[in-house]
Amino acid sequence: IYKDSNGRVIEKVVPLLVGIEGSAAEIASLADKTVYAPVHSGAMLSKLNFDWAFNNDELLINLNMPDREINKQTVFITVRDVEDLNGNPMMSPVTWVAYVDRNSLIWEYRTVELFQVYGLGQEDEEEYGYEVRVLNTSGRRHQFQIESLPDWLSVDQSFGTIQPADDYTIRFTYDRSLPVGVYTDIVYVTDENGLSEPLKVVYTVEGFCPWDEVDTGELDNSMSLRGQVVIAGANNSFDTEADDVIAVFCEGVLVGRAKNNFDNASNKSYVYLTIYGNSKLEGKTLSFKLWRASTGKTYTLTPSSTVRFQANAMYGITPEAPIQLKTGVVETQQLTFTQGWNWVSWYLYPYSSALLSVFPAESGFSVGDMVKSPANRTFSVMSTVGDGTNWVGGLTSVSHQQMYMVHTGKSFNSSLEGVILTAAQSAITLRNGWNGIPFLLDEPASVMDALADYLDHATYGDIVKSRTQFAVFTENGKWEGSLQTMRPGQGYLLKRLGTDPVTIHYVKPGKRNAKQETAPDTEGAFSTPEAASNMTMIAVVSPEAGTCGTLRAYVDDELAAVAQPVDSVYFLTIQSDQAGELVFRTENGTRLAPQGATFAYEADSHQGTIQMPVVLAPVAEQGVYKIVEDGQVIIVRGNERYDVTGRKLK
């Protein structure tokens, strides 16, 4: 605004660009949204209620607005026409900018970053929890509430009270069932006045590359290859992710490994592979695989031309065109076996259904290992045949539409190549009674999500269980119990009470909004490796037993189950390989027994419901008794525990 000497506003044209020489076209190019100044557009402003007063040479401005309406907002204050002692007005308005922050409750950190390697650390609860403090910076007590939690994050205390100048520790627990990826959200702590303080939570689930570095001990020669990874699809594209790993194999042996290399200058992506070999591998065909860090999946790569190992050879090196390595419909799924019994399945259609093709001896199986089929009650054992080993028995072929019980003498990983299932291939049929079912999704899902197609066919009392956990379908229309997440590679048993067969498909989770209010997922918390089967029980402890805490179940003194209460209800998955009397004990060793009944261990049986759980009450016990935990015999006298030598245990 320009005024003349009398204070009247005059119109004056001011150039938009000052001091720029050039043609009109050059000046106009600065406004084409390609090259322009880093300016911010003016946002719509809202008028605030206020009053003001003078105090000598001070101007006091009071905003008559609730704190929650202006908190975390930018306030613009403009003053004009203020006169000095001689009555002279201000030459032009003056503006101050203030950022309002009235929060007394603040987070200890601005951002929390959580990391998880997919498939690792699931046995240790400490590895998927994180503690953050909420600080009360004021001189009075405040109530708080934790708001806007995403469905993959939970807290141990969502509301409470913080004393003046004190703090409160909040423990976050993140969902370990999420697939590989980066998940970001904002969590708020809000006080009783509605003032909220944000906390940014970044949860990264990292994939685990299945290949180590190449063992060059017996490989004294090498060759070189320059290639480009092409991701097949409607519009074929080059893989530009720097963390993706390309591996080279010759007769099943890892002979080369390198990460993708993206050049920002040329905007091109290459992989430079040093491939090792020896005279035995000379002339042999090489195969290629891709592991994608963003998804954790492994794909088979098909080269644009056949590549054979030749010492000192160079493939795709300038001026030659790079070798194109293209993905297809073939994927690789990793199956993890732990020592003892495993319930396994797979979500790919393998090249062959032969037992030895799906479970090859060279992947880690040894003589004496066993595979059982619950569907047709057949089995085979790994035995020495001629110069090698093979599966011997009535089970000769396997199906992706079934689950299998596999006993191994050691822990190892095995890989399975196959193609993605079609809609028809991914259907499973459930009949009355127990059904051995696979998990046909390539990422974990809650039981509610995965079995969403079964909801209309489920009957109250239906049970789905893994080797260590279970869930029951209740009158609430959802699955409740200790089994909360179904995972790729795992096998399950589902008991259908309905008489008619039903065919269903697994449902892939969408935005993961079907969160269940069930027990924390404690996969692997307790397991009896040598028990192939289990039975399940829903139980409560009578008030006479006092505070129970952890509940243990024994079969003939062998520890068979450990469970924590979920709203005072225990979901017991009792694992054993023998028949015998069931004995229950509290944390302090008090013996419990079912009221009005006695139970013995029976594989695949179930006792109790949510509405009518088995009631466990204290029973008198005289003298000394023994129990077995982790293969160790423990002598119990009252509340004291001793080993067989008489040494007191903690």
XYZ file of C-alpha atoms in Angstrom:
650
model
C 0.000 0.000 0.000
C 1.407 3.361 -1.088
C 0.184 6.702 0.292
C 0.821 10.246 -0.803
C 1.917 13.062 1.520
C -1.650 13.555 2.687
C -2.044 9.881 3.618
C -4.278 9.000 0.718
C -3.832 5.569 -0.882
C -2.542 5.748 -4.431
C -2.406 3.005 -7.037
C 1.032 1.957 -8.112
C 2.141 -0.908 -10.318
C 4.984 -2.917 -8.789
C 6.883 -5.353 -11.051
C 6.641 -8.961 -9.992
C 10.257 -9.587 -11.012
C 12.929 -7.105 -10.092
C 16.417 -6.959 -11.517
C 15.958 -9.745 -14.066
C 17.221 -9.191 -17.565
C 16.032 -11.319 -20.430
C 13.314 -11.816 -22.957
C 9.659 -12.023 -22.086
C 9.744 -15.759 -22.838
C 12.595 -16.289 -20.353
C 10.760 -14.379 -17.674
C 7.502 -16.231 -18.376
C 9.334 -19.574 -18.045
C 9.854 -18.845 -14.360
C 6.110 -19.274 -13.817
C 5.668 -22.559 -15.692
C 5.822 -24.679 -12.479
C 9.104 -26.180 -13.619
C 11.530 -23.507 -12.450
C 10.157 -21.187 -9.802
C 10.955 -19.740 -6.408
C 10.352 -21.904 -3.312
C 7.309 -20.015 -2.073
C 4.394 -21.142 0.085
C 0.835 -20.353 -0.878
C -1.206 -18.379 1.615
C -3.480 -20.590 3.676
C -7.027 -19.679 4.652
C -6.969 -17.889 8.005
C -9.660 -17.989 10.692
C -10.503 -15.022 12.893
C -9.976 -15.493 16.613
C -11.844 -13.919 19.515
C -9.611 -11.573 21.488
C -9.498 -8.413 23.605
C -6.691 -6.009 24.369
C -5.495 -3.390 26.823
C -2.641 -0.937 27.330
C -0.171 -1.006 30.177
C 2.119 2.018 29.897
C 4.155 1.227 26.791
C 2.879 -2.345 26.486
C 0.019 -3.631 24.373
C -1.587 -6.693 25.989
C -3.509 -9.042 23.659
C -5.579 -11.842 25.163
C -6.968 -14.671 23.024
C -10.433 -15.594 24.281
C -10.242 -19.142 22.889
C -10.080 -22.560 24.568
C -6.560 -23.975 24.472
C -7.679 -27.043 22.518
C -8.902 -24.839 19.632
C -5.637 -23.012 19.091
C -3.147 -25.562 20.391
C -0.474 -26.627 17.896
C -1.565 -23.808 15.577
C 0.249 -20.826 14.099
C -1.309 -17.496 15.157
C -0.757 -14.284 13.175
C -1.131 -11.054 15.190
C -1.291 -7.783 13.250
C -1.311 -4.334 14.897
C -1.964 -1.090 13.028
C -2.716 2.599 13.643
C -1.076 2.687 17.076
C -0.184 6.313 17.929
C 2.835 7.582 19.781
C 2.714 10.197 22.559
C 2.415 12.924 19.965
C -0.476 11.266 18.133
C 1.552 10.048 15.193
C 0.200 6.721 13.816
C 2.344 3.789 12.807
C 3.646 4.052 9.274
C 2.538 0.497 8.429
C 1.056 -2.507 10.222
C 3.296 -4.822 12.230
C 2.722 -8.601 12.286
C 4.007 -11.193 14.738
C 3.810 -14.933 14.224
C 3.401 -17.183 17.254
C 3.191 -20.977 17.512
C 0.893 -22.079 20.340
C 2.000 -25.045 22.444
C -0.003 -25.383 25.661
C 0.712 -29.074 26.287
C 1.785 -30.087 29.766
C 2.032 -33.760 28.788
C 4.780 -34.515 26.279
C 6.454 -37.664 24.966
C 10.008 -38.484 25.898
C 10.879 -38.673 22.182
C 9.514 -37.035 19.047
C 9.858 -40.218 16.983
C 10.117 -43.899 17.879
C 11.646 -46.299 15.358
C 11.026 -50.036 15.817
C 12.799 -52.767 13.870
C 11.956 -56.431 13.436
C 13.586 -59.067 11.248
C 10.695 -61.055 9.843
C 10.518 -64.546 11.317
C 13.187 -63.911 13.969
C 12.896 -63.104 17.662
C 9.372 -64.437 18.055
C 10.201 -66.436 21.168
C 11.387 -63.475 23.250
C 8.689 -61.039 24.290
C 11.290 -58.390 25.128
C 12.259 -58.180 21.471
C 8.917 -56.869 20.283
C 8.168 -54.413 23.082
C 9.366 -50.829 23.472
C 8.990 -48.452 26.410
C 8.410 -44.700 26.089
C 7.794 -42.234 28.910
C 5.081 -39.573 29.023
C 6.346 -36.527 30.948
C 4.175 -34.149 33.008
C 6.012 -30.810 32.778
C 3.419 -28.875 34.807
C 2.924 -28.338 38.513
C -0.430 -30.095 38.733
C -1.771 -33.593 38.246
C -3.056 -34.583 34.805
C -5.108 -37.441 33.465
C -4.043 -38.941 30.151
C -5.349 -41.179 27.400
C -3.456 -42.824 24.525
C -5.327 -42.294 21.248
C -5.129 -43.153 17.520
C -3.302 -46.454 17.950
C -2.949 -48.315 14.648
C -4.121 -51.929 14.642
C -0.529 -53.193 14.566
C 0.380 -51.421 17.809
C -0.970 -51.861 21.337
C -0.126 -50.430 24.769
C -0.149 -51.937 28.240
C -1.959 -48.898 29.712
C -4.167 -46.690 27.543
C -5.215 -44.232 30.283
C -4.137 -43.130 33.749
C -2.946 -40.258 35.940
C 0.462 -38.571 36.115
C 1.493 -36.612 39.201
C 3.074 -33.099 38.944
C 6.610 -33.086 37.515
C 6.436 -36.885 37.180
C 6.392 -39.346 34.291
C 4.586 -42.525 33.265
C 6.114 -45.375 31.263
C 4.050 -46.721 28.362
C 5.008 -50.064 26.864
C 4.290 -50.462 23.176
C 3.863 -53.955 21.718
C 3.934 -54.280 17.950
C 2.347 -56.973 15.829
C 4.947 -59.503 14.686
C 2.609 -60.960 12.071
C 3.023 -58.038 9.669
C 4.700 -58.824 6.346
C 7.944 -57.178 5.288
C 7.521 -53.425 4.871
C 7.600 -50.028 6.603
C 4.592 -48.954 8.687
C 4.210 -45.370 9.912
C 1.557 -43.768 12.092
C 0.979 -41.003 14.653
C 0.006 -41.824 18.252
C -1.348 -39.128 20.600
C -1.338 -38.649 24.357
C -4.312 -36.455 25.301
C -4.996 -34.810 28.675
C -8.335 -34.068 30.347
C -8.545 -30.703 28.559
C -8.345 -32.271 25.119
C -4.753 -31.172 24.438
C -2.893 -33.780 22.376
C 0.821 -34.388 21.886
C 1.843 -36.451 18.827
C 4.400 -39.259 18.666
C 5.526 -40.561 15.291
C 5.991 -44.349 15.260
C 7.930 -45.982 12.429
C 7.839 -49.797 12.414
C 10.155 -51.492 9.927
C 9.835 -55.216 9.251
C 13.000 -56.284 7.480
C 13.374 -59.353 5.347
C 16.071 -61.944 5.960
C 18.205 -62.803 2.953
C 18.373 -66.612 2.662
C 21.925 -66.680 1.243
C 25.225 -66.104 3.003
C 28.438 -65.140 1.284
C 29.922 -67.562 -1.236
C 32.244 -70.191 0.221
C 35.203 -69.953 -2.163
C 37.333 -72.574 -0.390
C 37.029 -75.159 -3.195
C 36.383 -72.645 -5.989
C 39.694 -71.457 -7.467
C 38.418 -69.835 -10.683
C 35.974 -67.067 -11.467
C 34.115 -65.287 -14.247
C 32.265 -61.960 -14.526
C 28.733 -61.012 -15.525
C 26.950 -57.689 -15.918
C 23.181 -57.940 -15.928
C 19.887 -56.152 -15.430
C 17.001 -57.559 -13.406
C 13.628 -57.214 -15.118
C 10.448 -57.465 -13.043
C 7.851 -59.157 -15.228
C 4.394 -57.617 -15.377
C 1.989 -55.678 -17.550
C 4.760 -53.107 -18.028
C 8.109 -54.806 -17.592
C 10.371 -52.668 -15.411
C 13.954 -52.809 -14.223
C 14.627 -53.570 -10.574
C 16.236 -50.466 -9.043
C 16.199 -51.431 -5.353
C 19.754 -51.294 -3.993
C 19.057 -53.830 -1.211
C 17.798 -56.574 -3.533
C 20.167 -59.549 -3.778
C 20.891 -61.654 -6.871
C 22.346 -65.139 -6.328
C 23.933 -67.546 -8.814
C 23.842 -71.324 -8.453
C 25.569 -74.181 -10.245
C 24.255 -77.667 -9.550
C 22.619 -76.381 -6.379
C 25.792 -74.739 -5.021
C 25.913 -70.984 -4.361
C 28.688 -69.633 -6.609
C 27.856 -65.928 -6.853
C 26.041 -63.216 -4.884
C 25.698 -59.461 -5.329
C 23.335 -56.588 -4.595
C 21.604 -54.485 -7.191
C 23.497 -51.370 -8.259
C 21.537 -48.236 -9.189
C 23.438 -45.413 -10.892
C 21.814 -42.028 -10.216
C 23.821 -40.316 -12.938
C 22.719 -42.601 -15.765
C 19.405 -43.546 -14.129
C 20.146 -47.199 -14.862
C 20.365 -50.270 -12.695
C 22.895 -53.080 -13.106
C 24.133 -56.062 -11.154
C 27.829 -56.924 -11.286
C 28.404 -60.586 -10.428
C 31.675 -62.343 -9.743
C 30.880 -66.030 -10.244
C 33.216 -68.614 -8.742
C 33.889 -72.171 -9.898
C 36.421 -74.896 -10.521
C 37.250 -77.526 -13.115
C 34.290 -79.691 -12.024
C 31.862 -76.868 -12.811
C 33.444 -75.901 -16.129
C 30.782 -75.749 -18.841
C 27.887 -76.293 -16.422
C 24.732 -74.160 -16.767
C 24.190 -71.417 -14.177
C 20.841 -70.536 -12.594
C 19.817 -67.249 -10.995
C 17.520 -66.146 -8.170
C 16.357 -62.784 -6.840
C 15.570 -61.897 -3.228
C 13.532 -58.694 -2.884
C 14.240 -56.830 0.342
C 10.972 -54.885 0.196
C 8.838 -58.047 0.321
C 11.190 -60.754 1.595
C 10.218 -62.989 -1.328
C 12.504 -65.031 -3.574
C 12.027 -65.408 -7.337
C 13.643 -67.526 -10.040
C 15.346 -65.438 -12.751
C 15.502 -66.511 -16.371
C 18.529 -65.122 -18.294
C 18.089 -63.704 -21.804
C 20.633 -66.291 -23.007
C 22.094 -69.455 -21.515
C 25.007 -68.739 -19.192
C 27.593 -71.443 -18.469
C 30.553 -71.320 -16.145
C 33.801 -70.640 -17.966
C 36.925 -69.556 -16.133
C 37.783 -65.882 -16.852
C 34.764 -65.463 -19.148
C 32.914 -62.149 -19.296
C 29.184 -61.947 -19.993
C 27.383 -58.694 -20.725
C 30.477 -56.543 -20.209
C 30.652 -53.304 -22.226
C 30.430 -52.996 -25.210
C 28.190 -56.059 -25.035
C 24.610 -55.556 -23.894
C 23.961 -56.634 -20.293
C 22.373 -60.027 -19.678
C 18.727 -59.526 -18.801
C 17.532 -61.600 -15.835
C 13.745 -61.737 -15.837
C 11.384 -62.820 -13.098
C 8.486 -65.124 -13.887
C 5.691 -66.942 -12.091
C 8.155 -69.143 -10.207
C 8.752 -68.267 -6.563
C 10.704 -69.856 -3.753
C 9.276 -70.408 -0.275
C 11.495 -71.098 2.698
C 10.356 -73.777 5.134
C 11.821 -73.693 8.641
C 12.202 -76.910 10.636
C 13.064 -77.027 14.328
C 14.303 -80.102 16.137
C 11.345 -82.328 17.018
C 7.859 -82.186 15.545
C 6.785 -79.498 13.059
C 3.373 -78.824 11.483
C 4.101 -77.543 7.971
C 2.390 -76.482 4.737
C 3.231 -74.309 1.695
C 1.450 -71.717 -0.479
C 3.086 -72.601 -3.826
C 2.295 -75.282 -6.403
C 5.529 -77.324 -6.612
C 6.885 -78.804 -9.833
C 6.452 -82.286 -8.446
C 4.264 -83.737 -5.708
C 6.756 -86.505 -4.960
C 7.733 -86.554 -1.288
C 11.448 -86.416 -2.079
C 10.950 -83.376 -4.330
C 9.138 -81.342 -1.678
C 11.316 -82.555 1.199
C 14.717 -83.271 -0.451
C 17.256 -85.165 1.622
C 20.061 -82.726 0.791
C 18.208 -79.768 2.353
C 18.932 -81.036 5.874
C 16.873 -84.182 6.487
C 18.723 -87.102 8.028
C 18.136 -90.803 8.564
C 15.304 -91.375 11.056
C 13.338 -88.213 10.214
C 9.618 -88.809 9.660
C 6.726 -87.253 7.692
C 3.115 -88.043 8.682
C -0.135 -87.193 6.892
C -3.127 -86.625 9.221
C -5.465 -86.757 6.188
C -4.817 -90.386 5.178
C -2.857 -91.527 8.276
C 0.219 -92.640 6.332
C 3.876 -91.897 7.009
C 7.376 -92.321 5.643
C 10.808 -92.404 7.279
C 14.103 -91.183 5.847
C 16.256 -94.278 5.382
C 19.470 -95.330 3.681
C 18.725 -96.707 0.228
C 21.645 -97.926 -1.866
C 24.267 -95.179 -2.011
C 21.911 -92.452 -0.825
C 18.906 -91.686 1.337
C 15.213 -91.639 0.489
C 11.789 -91.593 2.094
C 10.524 -95.109 2.741
C 6.934 -95.859 3.711
C 3.300 -95.527 2.666
C 3.438 -91.726 2.139
C 4.949 -91.155 -1.312
C 3.345 -87.901 -2.491
C 2.122 -84.712 -0.834
C -0.396 -81.971 -1.676
C -0.347 -78.221 -1.066
C -3.980 -78.552 0.101
C -2.976 -80.545 3.202
C -0.763 -80.061 6.245
C 1.933 -82.508 7.338
C 3.628 -83.416 10.602
C 7.398 -83.584 10.168
C 9.840 -84.835 12.823
C 13.486 -83.847 12.383
C 16.566 -84.586 14.433
C 18.004 -81.092 13.950
C 16.952 -77.561 13.021
C 17.453 -76.336 9.432
C 15.853 -74.380 6.572
C 14.629 -75.886 3.325
C 13.482 -74.140 0.147
C 10.577 -75.090 -2.117
C 10.182 -73.839 -5.695
C 6.747 -73.545 -7.259
C 4.273 -71.323 -9.054
C 1.633 -69.062 -7.559
C -1.641 -70.866 -6.936
C -4.668 -70.215 -9.108
C -8.052 -69.527 -7.530
C -9.101 -73.145 -8.022
C -5.872 -74.479 -6.552
C -6.166 -72.287 -3.448
C -9.538 -73.747 -2.375
C -9.719 -76.151 0.564
C -12.647 -78.353 1.601
C -13.619 -78.723 5.267
C -15.655 -81.698 6.443
C -17.207 -82.690 9.739
C -14.553 -83.491 12.347
C -10.861 -82.720 12.281
C -9.326 -81.359 9.070
C -5.618 -80.933 8.446
C -5.416 -77.557 6.690
C -2.527 -75.639 5.102
C -2.034 -71.877 5.180
C -2.186 -70.745 1.543
C -1.309 -67.044 1.929
C 2.171 -65.623 1.355
C 1.968 -63.308 4.359
C 0.739 -63.703 7.950
C -2.873 -62.888 8.793
C -5.018 -62.883 11.896
C -7.273 -65.917 12.285
C -10.263 -63.611 11.789
C -8.860 -62.268 8.501
C -7.547 -65.551 7.112
C -10.735 -67.528 7.777
C -13.143 -64.724 6.851
C -14.572 -66.913 4.062
C -15.504 -69.506 6.684
C -17.423 -67.161 9.009
C -20.804 -67.861 7.410
C -20.221 -71.617 7.740
C -18.657 -71.709 11.219
C -20.444 -73.222 14.207
C -20.047 -72.123 17.799
C -17.427 -74.476 19.232
C -15.377 -74.948 16.057
C -11.659 -75.095 16.881
C -8.562 -74.188 14.877
C -5.175 -75.002 16.373
C -1.468 -75.008 15.659
C 0.967 -77.308 17.412
C 1.255 -74.910 20.367
C -1.887 -72.713 20.367
C -5.608 -72.769 19.577
C -8.688 -70.586 19.105
C -12.400 -71.408 19.406
C -15.295 -69.837 17.469
C -17.616 -68.247 20.038
C -21.103 -66.772 20.210
C -19.450 -63.374 19.732
C -18.937 -64.322 16.085
C -15.138 -64.344 16.265
C -12.201 -66.612 17.052
C -11.010 -66.319 20.640
C -8.032 -67.976 22.240
C -4.248 -68.065 22.284
C -3.894 -68.593 18.515
C -4.134 -65.127 17.049
C -2.058 -65.244 13.868
C -1.742 -67.812 11.079
C 1.616 -67.870 9.321
C 3.078 -69.055 5.987
C 4.818 -72.407 6.253
C 2.732 -73.525 9.243
C 0.127 -76.296 9.294
C -3.106 -76.313 11.307
C -5.946 -78.581 12.395
C -9.533 -77.311 12.194
C -12.436 -79.131 13.849
C -15.717 -78.487 12.044
C -18.915 -79.252 13.946
C -21.131 -78.649 10.917
C -22.173 -81.802 9.074
C -22.074 -80.506 5.491
C -18.769 -80.131 3.614
C -17.820 -76.553 2.760
C -15.200 -75.195 0.352
C -13.449 -71.959 1.297
C -10.575 -69.734 0.225
C -8.166 -67.922 2.488
C -8.756 -64.164 2.549
C -5.748 -61.886 2.314
C -5.929 -59.025 4.852
C -6.689 -55.598 3.424
C -5.873 -52.669 5.681
C -5.506 -54.988 8.652
C -8.473 -53.525 10.524
C -9.947 -56.799 11.828
C -8.053 -56.701 15.108
C -9.140 -59.196 17.726
C -9.146 -58.471 21.440
C -7.475 -61.741 22.336
C -4.358 -62.941 24.056
C -0.962 -61.595 23.000
C 0.526 -63.789 20.305
C 3.057 -65.922 22.176
C 4.102 -68.193 19.320
C 6.882 -70.460 20.538
C 6.532 -69.458 24.219
C 6.159 -73.122 25.220
C 6.663 -76.210 23.128
C 7.243 -79.915 23.683
C 9.289 -80.783 20.556
C 8.742 -84.539 20.816
C 4.931 -84.251 21.004
C 3.345 -84.597 17.569
C -0.233 -83.963 18.749
C -2.049 -81.965 21.414
C -5.348 -81.518 23.193
C -6.979 -78.203 24.126
C -8.830 -76.888 27.156
C -10.582 -73.681 28.212
C -10.350 -73.343 31.983
C -10.666 -70.961 34.919
C -9.227 -71.223 38.425
C -11.658 -71.116 41.347
C -11.344 -68.168 43.804
C -10.177 -70.542 46.568
C -6.811 -70.833 44.787
C -6.158 -67.094 45.120
C -4.036 -65.324 42.530
C -2.875 -68.010 40.133
C -0.746 -66.249 37.508
C 0.952 -68.767 35.245
C -0.845 -72.114 35.024
C 1.035 -75.327 34.211
C -0.366 -78.672 33.089
C 1.449 -81.994 33.469
C 0.909 -85.433 31.965
C 2.323 -88.030 34.356
C 4.647 -85.383 35.877
C 5.883 -84.247 32.418
C 5.308 -80.539 31.779
C 2.864 -80.351 28.852
C 1.399 -76.806 28.847
C 2.097 -73.299 30.160
C -0.560 -70.574 29.876
C -1.224 -67.020 31.017
C -4.777 -65.841 31.801
C -6.784 -63.827 29.280
C -9.416 -61.962 31.303
C -9.092 -64.738 33.931
C -9.618 -67.487 31.296
C -6.829 -69.947 30.416
C -6.469 -71.333 26.888
C -4.349 -74.465 27.393
C -2.720 -76.283 24.480
C -1.549 -79.499 26.155
C 1.211 -81.260 24.197
C 2.254 -84.820 24.941
C 3.321 -88.075 23.274
C 1.905 -90.313 25.972
C -1.388 -91.031 27.741
C -1.720 -90.232 31.419
C -3.467 -88.244 34.130
C -3.671 -84.474 33.762
C -2.333 -82.512 36.731
C -2.516 -78.717 37.040
C -0.392 -76.459 39.229
C -0.221 -72.729 39.973
C 2.959 -70.641 40.117
C 3.502 -71.500 43.775
C 3.005 -75.241 43.175
C -0.589 -75.564 44.418
C -2.178 -78.605 42.851
C -5.488 -78.057 41.025
C -8.051 -80.529 39.751
C -11.253 -80.140 37.684
C -14.359 -79.840 39.811
C -16.682 -82.801 39.423
C -14.611 -84.566 36.758
C -11.257 -86.164 35.989
C -9.432 -85.835 32.682
C -6.703 -87.871 31.066
C -4.631 -86.743 28.104
C -6.284 -87.613 24.788
C -4.879 -86.328 21.491
C -7.115 -83.872 19.585
C -9.757 -83.784 22.332
C -11.176 -80.542 23.726
C -12.634 -79.637 27.103
C -14.540 -76.517 28.192
C -16.120 -73.558 26.438
C -16.059 -69.799 26.914
C -19.485 -69.940 28.593
C -18.784 -73.126 30.597
C -15.027 -73.432 31.152
C -13.441 -76.223 33.139
C -13.177 -75.033 36.751
C -9.887 -75.934 38.432
C -9.933 -75.955 42.241
C -7.194 -76.638 44.824
C -6.868 -80.205 46.095
C -5.053 -81.456 49.176
C -1.602 -82.868 48.584
C 0.511 -84.543 51.225
C 4.245 -85.031 51.468
C 6.670 -84.730 48.590
C 5.984 -84.971 44.875
C 8.079 -84.768 41.737
C 7.670 -83.064 38.382
C 9.724 -83.048 35.181
C 10.562 -79.766 33.421
C 12.913 -79.511 30.427
C 13.978 -83.110 31.054
C 15.022 -82.339 34.642
C 13.434 -84.139 37.592
C 12.415 -81.642 40.289
C 11.455 -82.615 43.841
C 8.854 -80.320 45.444
C 8.386 -80.014 49.221
C 5.754 -77.422 50.053
C 6.807 -74.264 48.223
C 10.469 -75.326 47.851
C 11.972 -76.995 44.780
C 15.066 -79.261 44.751
C 16.986 -81.247 42.152
C 17.657 -84.979 42.585
C 20.889 -84.210 44.504
C 18.966 -82.201 47.094
C 20.218 -78.805 45.875
C 17.616 -76.077 46.341
C 16.469 -74.465 43.114
C 15.441 -70.867 42.623
